[in-house]
Tab-separated table of C-alpha atoms and ligand atoms in Angstrom:
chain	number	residue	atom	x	y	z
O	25	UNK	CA	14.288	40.499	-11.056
O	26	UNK	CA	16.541	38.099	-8.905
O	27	UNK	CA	14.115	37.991	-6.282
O	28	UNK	CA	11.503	36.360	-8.318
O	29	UNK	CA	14.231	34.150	-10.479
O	30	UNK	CA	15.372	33.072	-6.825
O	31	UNK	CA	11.651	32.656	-5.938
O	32	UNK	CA	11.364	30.533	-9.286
O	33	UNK	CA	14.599	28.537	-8.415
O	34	UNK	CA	13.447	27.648	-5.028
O	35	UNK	CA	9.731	26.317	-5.694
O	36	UNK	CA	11.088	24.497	-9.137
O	37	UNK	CA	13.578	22.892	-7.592
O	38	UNK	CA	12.138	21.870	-4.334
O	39	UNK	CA	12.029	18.516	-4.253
O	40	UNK	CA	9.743	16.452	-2.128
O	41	UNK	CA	9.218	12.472	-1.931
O	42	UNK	CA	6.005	12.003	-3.772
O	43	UNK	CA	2.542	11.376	-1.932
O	44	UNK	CA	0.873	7.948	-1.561
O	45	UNK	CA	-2.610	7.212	-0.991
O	46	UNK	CA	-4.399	4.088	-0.917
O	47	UNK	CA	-7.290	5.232	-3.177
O	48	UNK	CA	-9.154	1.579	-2.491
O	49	UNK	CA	-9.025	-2.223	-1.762
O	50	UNK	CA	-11.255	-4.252	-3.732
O	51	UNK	CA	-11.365	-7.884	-2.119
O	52	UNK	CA	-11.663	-11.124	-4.423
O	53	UNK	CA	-11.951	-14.720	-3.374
O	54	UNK	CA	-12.562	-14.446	0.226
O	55	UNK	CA	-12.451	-17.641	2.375
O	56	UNK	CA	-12.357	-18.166	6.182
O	57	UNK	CA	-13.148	-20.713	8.807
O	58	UNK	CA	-12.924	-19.474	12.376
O	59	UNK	CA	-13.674	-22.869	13.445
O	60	UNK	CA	-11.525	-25.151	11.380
O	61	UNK	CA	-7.940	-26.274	13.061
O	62	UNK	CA	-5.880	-23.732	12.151
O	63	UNK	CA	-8.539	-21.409	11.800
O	64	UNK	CA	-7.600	-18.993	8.336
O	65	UNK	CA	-8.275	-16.253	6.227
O	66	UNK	CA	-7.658	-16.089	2.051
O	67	UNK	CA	-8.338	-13.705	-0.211
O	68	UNK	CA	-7.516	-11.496	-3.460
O	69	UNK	CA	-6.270	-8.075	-2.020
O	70	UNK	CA	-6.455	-5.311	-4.865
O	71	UNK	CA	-4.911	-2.765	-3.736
O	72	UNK	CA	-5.413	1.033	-6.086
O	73	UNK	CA	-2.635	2.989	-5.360
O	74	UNK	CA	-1.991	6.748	-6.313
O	75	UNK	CA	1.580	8.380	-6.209
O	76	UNK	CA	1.260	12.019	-6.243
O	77	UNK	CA	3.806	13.514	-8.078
O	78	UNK	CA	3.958	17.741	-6.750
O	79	UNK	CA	7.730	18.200	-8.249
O	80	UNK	CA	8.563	19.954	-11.340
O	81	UNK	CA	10.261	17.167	-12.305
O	82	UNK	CA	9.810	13.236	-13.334
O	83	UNK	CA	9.767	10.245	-10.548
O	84	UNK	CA	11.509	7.097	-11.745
O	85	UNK	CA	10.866	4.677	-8.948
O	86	UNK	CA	12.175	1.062	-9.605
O	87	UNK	CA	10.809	-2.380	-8.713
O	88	UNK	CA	9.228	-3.093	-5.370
O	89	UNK	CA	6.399	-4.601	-3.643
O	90	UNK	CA	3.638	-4.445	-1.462
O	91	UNK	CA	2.790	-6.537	1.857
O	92	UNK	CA	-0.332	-7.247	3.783
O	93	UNK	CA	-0.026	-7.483	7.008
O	94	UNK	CA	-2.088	-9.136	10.124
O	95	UNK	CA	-1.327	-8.692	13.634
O	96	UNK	CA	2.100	-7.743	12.653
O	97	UNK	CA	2.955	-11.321	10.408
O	98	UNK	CA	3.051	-10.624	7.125
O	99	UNK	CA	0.569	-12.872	5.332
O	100	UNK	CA	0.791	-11.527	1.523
O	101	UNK	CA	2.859	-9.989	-0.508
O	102	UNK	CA	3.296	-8.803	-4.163
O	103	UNK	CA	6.098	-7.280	-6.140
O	104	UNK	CA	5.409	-4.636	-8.934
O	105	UNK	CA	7.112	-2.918	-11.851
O	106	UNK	CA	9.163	0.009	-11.388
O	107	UNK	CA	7.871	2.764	-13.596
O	108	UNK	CA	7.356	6.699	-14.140
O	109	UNK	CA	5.091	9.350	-12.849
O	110	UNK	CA	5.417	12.739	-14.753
O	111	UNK	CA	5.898	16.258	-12.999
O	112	UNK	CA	2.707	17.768	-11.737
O	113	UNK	CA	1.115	14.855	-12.231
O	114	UNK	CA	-0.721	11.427	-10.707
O	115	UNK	CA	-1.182	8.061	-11.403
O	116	UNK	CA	-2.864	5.228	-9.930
O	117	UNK	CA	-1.998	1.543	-9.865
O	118	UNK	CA	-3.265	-1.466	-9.250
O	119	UNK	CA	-1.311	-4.075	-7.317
O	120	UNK	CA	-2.611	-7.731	-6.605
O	121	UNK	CA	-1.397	-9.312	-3.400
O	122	UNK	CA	-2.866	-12.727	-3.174
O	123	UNK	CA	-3.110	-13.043	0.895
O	124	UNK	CA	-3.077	-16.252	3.370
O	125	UNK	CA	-2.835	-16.715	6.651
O	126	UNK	CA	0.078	-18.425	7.413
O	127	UNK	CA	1.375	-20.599	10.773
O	128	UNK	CA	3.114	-17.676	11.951
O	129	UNK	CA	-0.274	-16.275	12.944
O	130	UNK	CA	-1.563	-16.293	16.221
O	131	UNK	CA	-4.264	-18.496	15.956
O	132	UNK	CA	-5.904	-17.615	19.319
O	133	UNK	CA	-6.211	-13.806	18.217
O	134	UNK	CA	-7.336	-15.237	14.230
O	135	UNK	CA	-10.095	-17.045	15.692
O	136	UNK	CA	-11.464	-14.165	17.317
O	137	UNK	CA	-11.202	-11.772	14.630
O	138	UNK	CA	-12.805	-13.947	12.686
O	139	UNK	CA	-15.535	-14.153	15.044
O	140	UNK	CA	-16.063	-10.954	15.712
O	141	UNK	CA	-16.323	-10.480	11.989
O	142	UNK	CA	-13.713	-7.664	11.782
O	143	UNK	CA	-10.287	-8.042	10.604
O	144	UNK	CA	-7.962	-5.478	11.045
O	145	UNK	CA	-5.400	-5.239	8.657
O	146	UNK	CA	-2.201	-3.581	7.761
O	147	UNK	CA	-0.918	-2.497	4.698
O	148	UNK	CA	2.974	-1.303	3.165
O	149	UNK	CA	4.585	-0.672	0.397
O	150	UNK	CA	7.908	2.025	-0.125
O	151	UNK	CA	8.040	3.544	-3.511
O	152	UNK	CA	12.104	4.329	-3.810
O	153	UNK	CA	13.454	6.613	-7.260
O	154	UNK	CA	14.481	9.586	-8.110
O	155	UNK	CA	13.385	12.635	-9.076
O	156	UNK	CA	14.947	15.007	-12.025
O	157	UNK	CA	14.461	18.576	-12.714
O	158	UNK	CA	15.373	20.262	-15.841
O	159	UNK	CA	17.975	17.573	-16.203
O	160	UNK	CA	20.254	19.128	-13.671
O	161	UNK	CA	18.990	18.508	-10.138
O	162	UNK	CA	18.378	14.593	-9.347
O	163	UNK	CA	17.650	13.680	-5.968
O	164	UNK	CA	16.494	9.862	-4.431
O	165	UNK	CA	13.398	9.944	-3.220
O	166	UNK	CA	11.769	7.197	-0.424
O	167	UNK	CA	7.878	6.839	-0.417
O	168	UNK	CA	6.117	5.242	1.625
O	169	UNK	CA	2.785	3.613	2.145
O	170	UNK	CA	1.113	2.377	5.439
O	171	UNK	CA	-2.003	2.037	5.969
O	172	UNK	CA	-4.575	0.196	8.510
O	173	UNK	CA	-8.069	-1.213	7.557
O	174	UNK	CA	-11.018	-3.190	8.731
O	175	UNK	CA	-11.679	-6.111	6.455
O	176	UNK	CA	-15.597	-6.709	7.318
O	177	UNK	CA	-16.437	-10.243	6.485
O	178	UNK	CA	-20.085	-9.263	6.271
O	179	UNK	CA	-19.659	-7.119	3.553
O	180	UNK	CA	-16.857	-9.111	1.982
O	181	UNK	CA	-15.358	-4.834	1.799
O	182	UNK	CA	-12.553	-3.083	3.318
O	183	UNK	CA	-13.654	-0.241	5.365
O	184	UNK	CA	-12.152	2.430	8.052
O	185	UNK	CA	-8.854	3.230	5.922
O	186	UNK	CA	-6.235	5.128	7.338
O	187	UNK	CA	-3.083	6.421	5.691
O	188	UNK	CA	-0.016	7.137	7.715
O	189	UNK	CA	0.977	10.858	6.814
O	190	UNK	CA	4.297	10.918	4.908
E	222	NAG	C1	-15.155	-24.802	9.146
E	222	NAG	O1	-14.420	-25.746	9.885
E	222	NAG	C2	-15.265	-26.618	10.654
E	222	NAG	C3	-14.352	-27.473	11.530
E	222	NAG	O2	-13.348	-28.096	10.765
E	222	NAG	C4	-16.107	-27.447	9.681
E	222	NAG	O3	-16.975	-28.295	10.415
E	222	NAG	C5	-16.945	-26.503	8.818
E	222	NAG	O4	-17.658	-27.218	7.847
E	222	NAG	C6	-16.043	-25.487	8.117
E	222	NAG	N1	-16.875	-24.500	7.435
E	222	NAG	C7	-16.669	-24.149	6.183
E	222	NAG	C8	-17.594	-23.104	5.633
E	222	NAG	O5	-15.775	-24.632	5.489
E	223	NAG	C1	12.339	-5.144	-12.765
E	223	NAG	O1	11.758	-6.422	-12.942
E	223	NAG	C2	11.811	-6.901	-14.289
E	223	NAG	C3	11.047	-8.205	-14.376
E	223	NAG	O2	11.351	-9.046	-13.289
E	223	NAG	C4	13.262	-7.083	-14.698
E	223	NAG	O3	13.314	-7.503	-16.049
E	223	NAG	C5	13.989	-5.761	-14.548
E	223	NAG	O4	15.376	-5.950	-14.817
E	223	NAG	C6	13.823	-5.214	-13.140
E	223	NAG	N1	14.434	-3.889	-13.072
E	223	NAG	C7	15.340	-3.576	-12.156
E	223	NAG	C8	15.872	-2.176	-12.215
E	223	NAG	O5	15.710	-4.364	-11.291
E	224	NAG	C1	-2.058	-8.650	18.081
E	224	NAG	O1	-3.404	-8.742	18.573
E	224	NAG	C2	-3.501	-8.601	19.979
E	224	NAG	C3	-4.954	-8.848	20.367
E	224	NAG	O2	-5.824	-8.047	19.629
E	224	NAG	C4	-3.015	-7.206	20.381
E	224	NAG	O3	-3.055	-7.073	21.771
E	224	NAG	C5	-1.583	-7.018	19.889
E	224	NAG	O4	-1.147	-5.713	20.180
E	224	NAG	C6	-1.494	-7.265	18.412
E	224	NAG	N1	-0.112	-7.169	17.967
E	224	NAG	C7	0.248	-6.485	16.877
E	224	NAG	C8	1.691	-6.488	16.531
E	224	NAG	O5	-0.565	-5.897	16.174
E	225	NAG	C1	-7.931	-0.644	-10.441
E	225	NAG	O1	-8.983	-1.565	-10.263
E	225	NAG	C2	-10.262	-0.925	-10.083
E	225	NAG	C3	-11.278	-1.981	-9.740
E	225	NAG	O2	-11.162	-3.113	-10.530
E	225	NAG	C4	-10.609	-0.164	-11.348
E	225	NAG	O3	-11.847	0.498	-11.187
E	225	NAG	C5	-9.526	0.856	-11.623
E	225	NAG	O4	-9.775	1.517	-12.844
E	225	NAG	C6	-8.158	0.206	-11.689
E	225	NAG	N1	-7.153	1.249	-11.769
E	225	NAG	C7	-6.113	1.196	-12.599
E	225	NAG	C8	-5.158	2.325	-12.552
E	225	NAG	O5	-5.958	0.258	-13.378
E	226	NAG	C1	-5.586	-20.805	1.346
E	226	NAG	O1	-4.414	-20.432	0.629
E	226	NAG	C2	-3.347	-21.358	0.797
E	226	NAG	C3	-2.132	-20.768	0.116
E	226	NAG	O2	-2.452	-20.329	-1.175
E	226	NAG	C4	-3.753	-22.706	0.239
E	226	NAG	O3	-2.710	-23.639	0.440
E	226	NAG	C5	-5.006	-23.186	0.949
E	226	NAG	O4	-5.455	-24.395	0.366
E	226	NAG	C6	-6.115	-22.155	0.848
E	226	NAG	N1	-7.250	-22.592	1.656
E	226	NAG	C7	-8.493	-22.504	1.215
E	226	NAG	C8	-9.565	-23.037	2.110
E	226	NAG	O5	-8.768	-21.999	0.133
E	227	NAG	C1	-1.158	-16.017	20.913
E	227	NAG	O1	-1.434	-15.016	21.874
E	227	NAG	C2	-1.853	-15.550	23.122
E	227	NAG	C3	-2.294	-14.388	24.003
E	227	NAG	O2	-1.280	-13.434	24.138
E	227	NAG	C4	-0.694	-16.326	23.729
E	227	NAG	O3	-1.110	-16.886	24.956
E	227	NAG	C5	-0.299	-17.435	22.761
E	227	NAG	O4	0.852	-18.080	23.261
E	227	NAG	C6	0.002	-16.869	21.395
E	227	NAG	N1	0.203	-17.967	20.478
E	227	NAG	C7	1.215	-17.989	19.620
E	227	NAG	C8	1.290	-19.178	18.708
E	227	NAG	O5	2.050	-17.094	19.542
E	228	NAG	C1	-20.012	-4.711	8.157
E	228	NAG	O1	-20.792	-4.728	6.963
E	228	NAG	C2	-22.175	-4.927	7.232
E	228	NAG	C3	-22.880	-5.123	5.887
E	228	NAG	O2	-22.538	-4.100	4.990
E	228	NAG	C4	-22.683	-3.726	8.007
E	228	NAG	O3	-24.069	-3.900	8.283
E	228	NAG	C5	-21.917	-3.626	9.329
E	228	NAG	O4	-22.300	-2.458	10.018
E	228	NAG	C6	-20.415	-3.562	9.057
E	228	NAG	N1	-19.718	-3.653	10.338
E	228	NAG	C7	-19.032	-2.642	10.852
E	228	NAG	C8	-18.371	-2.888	12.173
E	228	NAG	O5	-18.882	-1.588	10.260
């Protein structure tokens, strides 16, 4: 009997930063010129994200945003609403980052990207809450998201996305 109540204790109250995934990017309003003076690249960046919830227990994460990154300058970013994902369960959201190149981009290496017609891109967000069990164990939680892509100006797509395990 107290074997399998300590058994029940410790998977119940394990608690584990949730899981983030970047489900898909849809891209909106894309506009470059490789060959313009600065060259530059604007879009709509729709980013779906899921947050995996595997505790036993509710995730309250507050307010916080979401950056797109290029060549390591950010060039986008967008802040969301805090909310809650339920025990056992998953939800997706949708964040908007409205995304332009900006002078702090290396023009040299923009103008080649564009070029090539590949665009490799970086995206981040961090998830931070808490997550409560039963009302009696609460622990902060830090999630994070970061993720590269392609951005193929052919197909106006993202493509070739890769998670960061976390
Ligand atoms: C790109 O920039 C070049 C140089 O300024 C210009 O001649 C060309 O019309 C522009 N192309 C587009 C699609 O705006
Ligand atoms: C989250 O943002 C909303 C809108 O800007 C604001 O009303 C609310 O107070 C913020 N919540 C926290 C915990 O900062
Ligand atoms: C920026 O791009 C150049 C050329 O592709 C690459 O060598 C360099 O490592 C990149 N820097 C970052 C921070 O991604
Ligand atoms: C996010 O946007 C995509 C594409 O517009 C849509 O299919 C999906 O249902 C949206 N997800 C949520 C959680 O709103
Ligand atoms: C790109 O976006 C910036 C910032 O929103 C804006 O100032 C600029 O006019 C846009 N350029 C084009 C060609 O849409
Ligand atoms: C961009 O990168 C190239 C190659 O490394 C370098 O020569 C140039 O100075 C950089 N330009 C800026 C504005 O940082
Ligand atoms: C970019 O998209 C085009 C059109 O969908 C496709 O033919 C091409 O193979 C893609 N490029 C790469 C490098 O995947």
């Amino acid at each position: 009997m107290g074997a399998i109540a300590l058994t029940f204790s410790l998977i119940v109250f394990r608690i584990a930063a949730p899981n983030l995934d970047l489900q898909s990017v849809v891209i909106k309003n894309l506009k470059f010129n490789s060959s313009s003076s600065p060259p530059y690249l604007n879009m709509t960046f729709i980013a779906e994200i899921q947050v995996k919830n595997d505790n036993f227990g509710t995730f309250k994460f507050q307010n916080s945003s979401a950056g797109v990154f290029y060549n390591g300058t950010l060039i986008g970013t967008s802040g969301f609403f805090g909310g809650e994902v339920r025990g056992r369960e998953t939800e997706n959201m949708n964040v908007t980052i409205k995304v332009s190149s900006n002078v702090w981009v290396n023009q040299t290496y923009l103008n080649g990207d564009l070029n090539s017609g590949l665009v490799k891109l970086r995206s981040y967000a961090d998830f931070r809450g808490k997550v409560t069990v039963l009302k009696i164990a609460k622990q902060s939680k830090v999630s994070v998201l970061d993720c590269t892509m392609n951005l193929n100006l052919t197909s106006k797509a993202i493509q070739d996305i890769s998670c960061a395990e976390n």
